[in-house]
Coordinates of C-alpha atoms in Angstrom, one line a residue:
X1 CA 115.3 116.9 89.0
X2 CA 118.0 115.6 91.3
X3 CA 121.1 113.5 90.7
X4 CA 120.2 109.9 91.5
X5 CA 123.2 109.4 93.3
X6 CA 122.9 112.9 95.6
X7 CA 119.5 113.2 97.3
X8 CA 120.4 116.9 97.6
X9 CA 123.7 119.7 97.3
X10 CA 123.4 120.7 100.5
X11 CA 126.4 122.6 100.9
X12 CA 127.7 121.1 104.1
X13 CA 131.5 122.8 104.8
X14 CA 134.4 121.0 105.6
X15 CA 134.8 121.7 109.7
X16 CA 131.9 121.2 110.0
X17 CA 131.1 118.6 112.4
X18 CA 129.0 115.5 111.3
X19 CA 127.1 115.7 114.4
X20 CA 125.1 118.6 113.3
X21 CA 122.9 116.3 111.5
X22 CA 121.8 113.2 113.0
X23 CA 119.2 111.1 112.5
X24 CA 118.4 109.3 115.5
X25 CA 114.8 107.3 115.0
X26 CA 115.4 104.6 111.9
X27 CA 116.5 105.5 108.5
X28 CA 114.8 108.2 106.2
X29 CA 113.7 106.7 103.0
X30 CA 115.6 109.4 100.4
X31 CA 114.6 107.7 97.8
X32 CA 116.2 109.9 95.6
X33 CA 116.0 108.6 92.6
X34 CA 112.7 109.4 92.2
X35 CA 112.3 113.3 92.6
X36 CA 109.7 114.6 89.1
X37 CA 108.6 118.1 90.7
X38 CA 110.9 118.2 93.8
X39 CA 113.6 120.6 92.4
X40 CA 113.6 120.7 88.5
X41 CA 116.6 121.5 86.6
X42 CA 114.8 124.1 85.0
X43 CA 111.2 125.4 85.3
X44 CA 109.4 127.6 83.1
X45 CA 109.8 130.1 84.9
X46 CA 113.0 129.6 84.5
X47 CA 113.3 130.7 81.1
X48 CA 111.1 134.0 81.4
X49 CA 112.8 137.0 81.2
X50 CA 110.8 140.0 81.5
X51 CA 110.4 141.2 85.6
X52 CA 106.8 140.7 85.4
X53 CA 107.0 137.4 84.6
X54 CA 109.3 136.2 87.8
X55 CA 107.0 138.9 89.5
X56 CA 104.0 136.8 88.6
X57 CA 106.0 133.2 88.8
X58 CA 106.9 134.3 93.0
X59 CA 103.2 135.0 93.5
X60 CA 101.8 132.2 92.2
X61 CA 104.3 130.5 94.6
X62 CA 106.8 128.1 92.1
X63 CA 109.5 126.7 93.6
X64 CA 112.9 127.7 93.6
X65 CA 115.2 126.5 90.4
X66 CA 118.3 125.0 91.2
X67 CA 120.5 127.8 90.0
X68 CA 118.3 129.6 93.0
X69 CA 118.9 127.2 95.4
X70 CA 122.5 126.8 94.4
X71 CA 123.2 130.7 95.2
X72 CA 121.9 130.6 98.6
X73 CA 124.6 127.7 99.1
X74 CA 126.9 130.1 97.8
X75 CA 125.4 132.7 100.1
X76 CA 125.8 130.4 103.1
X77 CA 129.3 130.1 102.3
X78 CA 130.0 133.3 102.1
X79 CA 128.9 133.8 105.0
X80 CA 130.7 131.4 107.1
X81 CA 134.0 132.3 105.3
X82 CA 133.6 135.9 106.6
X83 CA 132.9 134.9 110.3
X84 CA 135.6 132.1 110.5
X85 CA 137.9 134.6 109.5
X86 CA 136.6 136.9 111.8
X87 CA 137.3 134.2 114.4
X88 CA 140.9 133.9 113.6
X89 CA 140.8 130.7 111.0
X90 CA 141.2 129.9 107.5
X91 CA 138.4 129.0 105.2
X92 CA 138.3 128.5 102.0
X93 CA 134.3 128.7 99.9
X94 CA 133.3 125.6 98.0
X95 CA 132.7 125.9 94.2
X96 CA 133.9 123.3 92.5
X97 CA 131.4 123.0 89.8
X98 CA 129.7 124.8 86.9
X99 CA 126.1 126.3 87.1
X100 CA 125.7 123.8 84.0
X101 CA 127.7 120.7 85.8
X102 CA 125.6 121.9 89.2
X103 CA 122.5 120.5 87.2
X104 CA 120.2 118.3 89.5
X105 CA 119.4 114.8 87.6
X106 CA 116.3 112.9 88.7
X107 CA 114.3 109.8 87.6
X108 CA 113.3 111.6 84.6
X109 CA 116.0 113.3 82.6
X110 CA 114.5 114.5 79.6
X111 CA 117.2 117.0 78.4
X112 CA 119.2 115.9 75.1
X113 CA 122.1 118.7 74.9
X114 CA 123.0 117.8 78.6
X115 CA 122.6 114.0 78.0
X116 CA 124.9 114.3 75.3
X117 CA 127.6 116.6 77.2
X118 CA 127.3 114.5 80.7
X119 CA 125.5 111.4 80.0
X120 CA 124.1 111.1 83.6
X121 CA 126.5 112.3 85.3
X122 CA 129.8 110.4 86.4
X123 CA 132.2 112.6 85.4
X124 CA 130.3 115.3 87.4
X125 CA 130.3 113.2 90.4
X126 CA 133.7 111.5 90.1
X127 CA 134.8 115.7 89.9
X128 CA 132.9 116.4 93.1
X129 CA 134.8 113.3 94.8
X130 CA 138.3 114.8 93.9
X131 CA 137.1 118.3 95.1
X132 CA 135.8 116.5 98.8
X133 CA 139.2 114.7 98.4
X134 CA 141.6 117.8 97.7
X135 CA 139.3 120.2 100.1
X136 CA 141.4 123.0 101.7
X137 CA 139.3 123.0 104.8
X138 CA 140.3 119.3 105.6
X139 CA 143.7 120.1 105.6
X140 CA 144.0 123.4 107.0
X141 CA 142.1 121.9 110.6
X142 CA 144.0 118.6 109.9
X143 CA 147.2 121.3 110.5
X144 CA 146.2 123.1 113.4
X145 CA 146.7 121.8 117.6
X146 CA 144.9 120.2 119.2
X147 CA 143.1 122.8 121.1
X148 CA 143.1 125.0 118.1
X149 CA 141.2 122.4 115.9
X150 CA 138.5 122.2 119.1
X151 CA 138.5 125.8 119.1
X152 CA 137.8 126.1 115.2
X153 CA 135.0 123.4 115.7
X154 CA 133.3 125.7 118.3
X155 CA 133.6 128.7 116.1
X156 CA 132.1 126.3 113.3
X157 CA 129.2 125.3 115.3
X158 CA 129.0 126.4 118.6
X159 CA 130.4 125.1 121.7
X160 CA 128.0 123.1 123.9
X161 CA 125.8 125.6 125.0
X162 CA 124.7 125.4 121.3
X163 CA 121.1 125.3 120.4
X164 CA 120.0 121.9 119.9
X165 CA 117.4 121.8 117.2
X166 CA 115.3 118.9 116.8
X167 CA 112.1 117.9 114.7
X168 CA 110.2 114.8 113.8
X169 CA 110.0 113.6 109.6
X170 CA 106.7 112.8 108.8
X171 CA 107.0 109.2 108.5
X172 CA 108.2 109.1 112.0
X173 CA 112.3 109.9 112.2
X174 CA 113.7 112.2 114.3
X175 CA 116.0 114.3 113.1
X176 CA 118.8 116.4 115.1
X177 CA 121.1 119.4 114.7
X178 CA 123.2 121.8 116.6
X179 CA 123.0 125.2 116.1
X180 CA 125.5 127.7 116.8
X181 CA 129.1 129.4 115.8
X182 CA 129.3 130.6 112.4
X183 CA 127.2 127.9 110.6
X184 CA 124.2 128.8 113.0
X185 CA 124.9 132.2 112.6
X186 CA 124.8 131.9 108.5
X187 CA 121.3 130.7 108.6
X188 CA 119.9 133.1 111.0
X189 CA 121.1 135.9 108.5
X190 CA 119.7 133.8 105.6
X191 CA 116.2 132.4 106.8
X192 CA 115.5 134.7 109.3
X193 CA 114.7 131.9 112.1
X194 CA 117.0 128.6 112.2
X195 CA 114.8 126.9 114.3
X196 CA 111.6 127.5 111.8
X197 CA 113.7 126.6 108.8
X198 CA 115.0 123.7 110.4
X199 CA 111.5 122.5 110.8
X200 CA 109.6 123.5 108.0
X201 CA 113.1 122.1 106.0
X202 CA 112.9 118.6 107.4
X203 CA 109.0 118.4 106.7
X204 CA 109.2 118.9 103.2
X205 CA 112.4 117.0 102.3
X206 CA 110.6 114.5 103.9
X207 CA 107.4 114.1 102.3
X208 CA 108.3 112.0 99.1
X209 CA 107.9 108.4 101.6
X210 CA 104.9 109.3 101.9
X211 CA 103.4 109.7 98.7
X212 CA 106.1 107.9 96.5
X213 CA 104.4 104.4 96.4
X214 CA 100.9 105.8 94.9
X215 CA 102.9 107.9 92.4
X216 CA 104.9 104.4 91.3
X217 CA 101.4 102.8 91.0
X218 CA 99.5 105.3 89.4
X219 CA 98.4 104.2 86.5
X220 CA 98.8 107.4 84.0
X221 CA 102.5 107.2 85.3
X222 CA 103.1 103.8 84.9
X223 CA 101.3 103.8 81.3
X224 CA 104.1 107.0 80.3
X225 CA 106.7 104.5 81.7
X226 CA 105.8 101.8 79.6
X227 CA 105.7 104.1 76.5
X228 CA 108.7 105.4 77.3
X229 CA 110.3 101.5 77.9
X230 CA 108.9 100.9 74.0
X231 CA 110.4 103.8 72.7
X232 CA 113.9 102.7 74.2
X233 CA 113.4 99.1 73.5
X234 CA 113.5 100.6 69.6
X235 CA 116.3 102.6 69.9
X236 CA 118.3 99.2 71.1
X237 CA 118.4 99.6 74.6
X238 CA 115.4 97.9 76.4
X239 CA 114.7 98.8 79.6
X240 CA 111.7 98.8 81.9
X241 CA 112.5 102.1 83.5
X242 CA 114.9 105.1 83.5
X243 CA 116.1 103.9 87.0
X244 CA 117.1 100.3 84.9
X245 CA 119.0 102.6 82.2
X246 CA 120.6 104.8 84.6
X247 CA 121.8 101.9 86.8
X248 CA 122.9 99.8 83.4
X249 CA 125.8 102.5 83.1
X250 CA 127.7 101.6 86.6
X251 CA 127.9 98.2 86.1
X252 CA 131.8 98.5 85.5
X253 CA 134.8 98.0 88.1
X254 CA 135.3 101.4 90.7
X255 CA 139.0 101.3 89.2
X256 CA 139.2 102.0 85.6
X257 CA 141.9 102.7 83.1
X258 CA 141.4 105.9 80.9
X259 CA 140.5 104.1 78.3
X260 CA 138.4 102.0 80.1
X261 CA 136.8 104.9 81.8
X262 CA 136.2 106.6 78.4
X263 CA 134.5 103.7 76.7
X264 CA 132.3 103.2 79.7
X265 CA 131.1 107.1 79.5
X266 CA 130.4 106.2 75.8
X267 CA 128.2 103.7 76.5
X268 CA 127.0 105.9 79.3
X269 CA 126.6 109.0 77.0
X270 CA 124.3 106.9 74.5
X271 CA 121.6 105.1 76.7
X272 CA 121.4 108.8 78.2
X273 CA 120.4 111.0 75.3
X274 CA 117.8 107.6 74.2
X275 CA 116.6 108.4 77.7
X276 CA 116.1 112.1 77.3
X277 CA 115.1 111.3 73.4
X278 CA 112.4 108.8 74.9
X279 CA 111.4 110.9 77.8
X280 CA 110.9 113.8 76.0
X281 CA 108.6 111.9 73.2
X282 CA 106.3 110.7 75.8
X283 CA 105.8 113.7 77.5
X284 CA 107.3 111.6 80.5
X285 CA 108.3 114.4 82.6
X286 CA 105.9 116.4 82.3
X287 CA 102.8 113.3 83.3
X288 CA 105.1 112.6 86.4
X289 CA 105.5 116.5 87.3
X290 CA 100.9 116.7 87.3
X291 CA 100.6 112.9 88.9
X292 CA 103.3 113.7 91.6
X293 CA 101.6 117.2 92.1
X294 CA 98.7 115.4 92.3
X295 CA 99.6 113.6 95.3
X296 CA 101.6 116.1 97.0
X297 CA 98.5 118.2 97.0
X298 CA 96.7 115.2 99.0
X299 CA 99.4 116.2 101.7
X300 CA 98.3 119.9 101.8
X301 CA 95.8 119.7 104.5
X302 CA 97.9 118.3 107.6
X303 CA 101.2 119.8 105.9
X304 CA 100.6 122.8 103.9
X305 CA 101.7 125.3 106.5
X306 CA 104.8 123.1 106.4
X307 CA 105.4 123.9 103.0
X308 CA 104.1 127.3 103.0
X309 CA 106.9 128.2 105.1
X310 CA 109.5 126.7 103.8
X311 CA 109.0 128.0 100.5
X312 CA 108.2 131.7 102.1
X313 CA 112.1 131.6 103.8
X314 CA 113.6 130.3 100.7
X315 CA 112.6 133.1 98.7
X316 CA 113.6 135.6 102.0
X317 CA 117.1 134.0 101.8
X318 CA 117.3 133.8 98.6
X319 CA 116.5 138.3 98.2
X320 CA 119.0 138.2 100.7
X321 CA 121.6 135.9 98.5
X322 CA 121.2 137.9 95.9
X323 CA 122.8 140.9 97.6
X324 CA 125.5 138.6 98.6
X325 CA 126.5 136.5 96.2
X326 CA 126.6 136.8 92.5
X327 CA 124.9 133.9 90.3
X328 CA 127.2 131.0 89.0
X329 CA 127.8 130.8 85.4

C-alpha cells in the first residue's frame, strides 16, 4: 500500500532534469491515498519461502512487492552511477532509507508492529526531506561551470537529439519524457525497451481515475468502512475513514519544537496502531484488495495487454536487478 503523501518512490536522481517528465494535457488524478491492491507492502507471496512457491506466485502473475520494486530503483541507480562516471562526473546512489522505513502506506494500513514503530509515517518522510535537502548530486552540479553542468545534463539525459517519448493516460493526459544519456540508457538495460515500458508504465499508473469512484461507492467497501469507523469510534478516536485519521495527525504547525514534534508523533503513533488494530478486525484490507480487483478486472478488456506488459518487464528488470544489486535490509 503506498504512502499517502508519495504517490510512488520512483527513484528520480538528482541531475536529472525535470523536463524528463512532463505532463502536458490537464492534471493526472494520483489520488494516492487510495491505492488497496496497487503495490502492497507485503503480499503473500511475500512471505513464502520455498522456490516453488515464488515459482508458482510469478506464474500465476502477482505483482511485484515493494522490496521488489525497490531493488530495481536500486538497480537503476546503479546503473547510472557507473555511466556518469564513465562520462567523467561524480554521482553518488540514493539510499537513504531502510527496506522497513521504504514501506509503502496506503488508504488501508492494517499493520500493528509498523503502526507502532512509525505511526504513519512522518518521521519517514521528514527523513526523506533532509536526504533531498543534503543530496550530493545537488551540490556536486551546483559546483561545476557552466558548460560543465550542461555537459553533465546531456550525459544525464541526452542532448537534444534525445528520444522524445510520449504516451496518452487513460483518462485523457498526455504525458512526456526524454530519453537518452545515462538515465535512458539505465532503462534500456533494465526493461529491455524504454519506449514499451514507458507506455505500458503510464497506462497502468494511470488506471486508478478510472475505477476509483465505483470502488468509493461500492457498497461491500463502504459497509467495511463503516465497521471499521465503529470500531475506532470505541477505541476513542471517531473517525469516518482512514483518510480522516491519517489527515487528523498533520494538523500541527510545519515548524515544531522537539518536544512539540515528539508529542505530536504520540498522538500520531496512537490513532495509527487503532487504525491498523481496526482495519485488521474488519478484514478491511483484504474486502478493498477483492472490490478494487474487482473493478480493475472490468478494465481488462480495452487495457489488459497494457498491464500484461508492464508486469512482464518488471519481472525482466527485476531477474536483471537481481544480478545487480543486492536486496536492502
Amino acid at each position: 500500500m503506498k504512502r499517502t503523501d508519495a504517490p510512488r518512490r520512483t527513484v528520480v536522481p538528482h541531475g536529472r532534469s525535470t523536463r524528463r517528465a512532463i505532463t502536458t494535457v490537464g492534471a493526472i488524478a494520483a489520488l494516492a491515498s487510495l491505492v488497496l491492491t496497487g503495490c502492497t507492502a507485503e503480499t503473500d507471496a511475500a512471505h513464502r519461502t520455498s522456490p516453488a512457491a515464488r515459482a508458482d506466485a510469478a506464474a500465476t502473475g502477482e505483482k511485484l512487492t515493494y522490496a521488489q520494486d525497490l531493488r530495481i530503483s536500486d538497480a537503476e541507480q546503479h546503473l547510472i552511477t557507473s555511466c556518469m562516471r564513465k562520462q567523467g562526473f561524480r554521482y553518488w546512489e540514493e539510499k537513504p532509507l531502510s527496506l522497513d522505513e521504504s514501506r509503502p502506506v496506503g488508504y488501508v494500513q492494517d499493520d500493528v508492529d509498523w503502526a507502532r514503530s512509525h505511526g504513519y509515517g512522518s518521521r519517514i518522510m521528514a527523513k526523506e526531506d533532509r536526504a533531498r535537502l543534503r543530496n550530493p548530486n545537488i551540490a556536486y552540479r551546483k559546483s561545476l561551470s557552466h558548460s560543465r553542468q550542461k555537459a553533465y545534463d546531456i550525459a544525464m539525459d541526452g542532448d537534444r537529439d534525445a528520444v522524445l517519448l510520449t504516451s496518452r493516460t487513460p483518462s485523457g493526459g498526455t504525458i512526456t519524457k526524454q530519453s537518452g544519456g545515462c538515465a535512458g540508457q539505465a532503462e534500456k538495460m533494465l526493461y529491455g525497451d524504454p519506449a514499451a515500458w514507458f507506455r505500458a508504465d503510464v497506462t497502468v499508473r494511470n488506471l486508478r481515475p478510472l475505477y476509483v469512484g465505483k470502488l468509493l461507492r461500492d457498497k461491500e467497501f463502504k459497509s467495511a468502512v463503516g465497521a471499521w469507523s465503529r470500531c475506532m469510534s470505541k477505541a476513542g478516536h471517531p473517525f469516518p475513514d482512514p483518510d480522516a485519521a491519517r489527515r487528523s495527525t498533520r494538523e500541527h504547525s510545519a515548524e515544531q519544537t522537539r518536544a512539540e514534534e515528539a508529542r505530536a508523533f504520540a498522538n500520531e503513533t496512537r490513532i495509527a496502531v487503532a487504525d491498523a488494530t481496526c482495519a485488521r478486525s474488519v478484514s478491511l484490507r483484504s474486502i478493498g484488495e477483492q472490490r478494487e480487483a474487482h473493478y480493475v478486472g472490468e478494465l481488462s478488456a480495452k487495457y489488459g495487454h497494457a498491464l500484461g506488459a508492464h508486469l512482464r518487464m518488471q519481472r525482466q528488470a527485476l531477474t536483471r536487478a537481481e544480478r545487480m544489486v543486492p536486496a536492502r535490509t
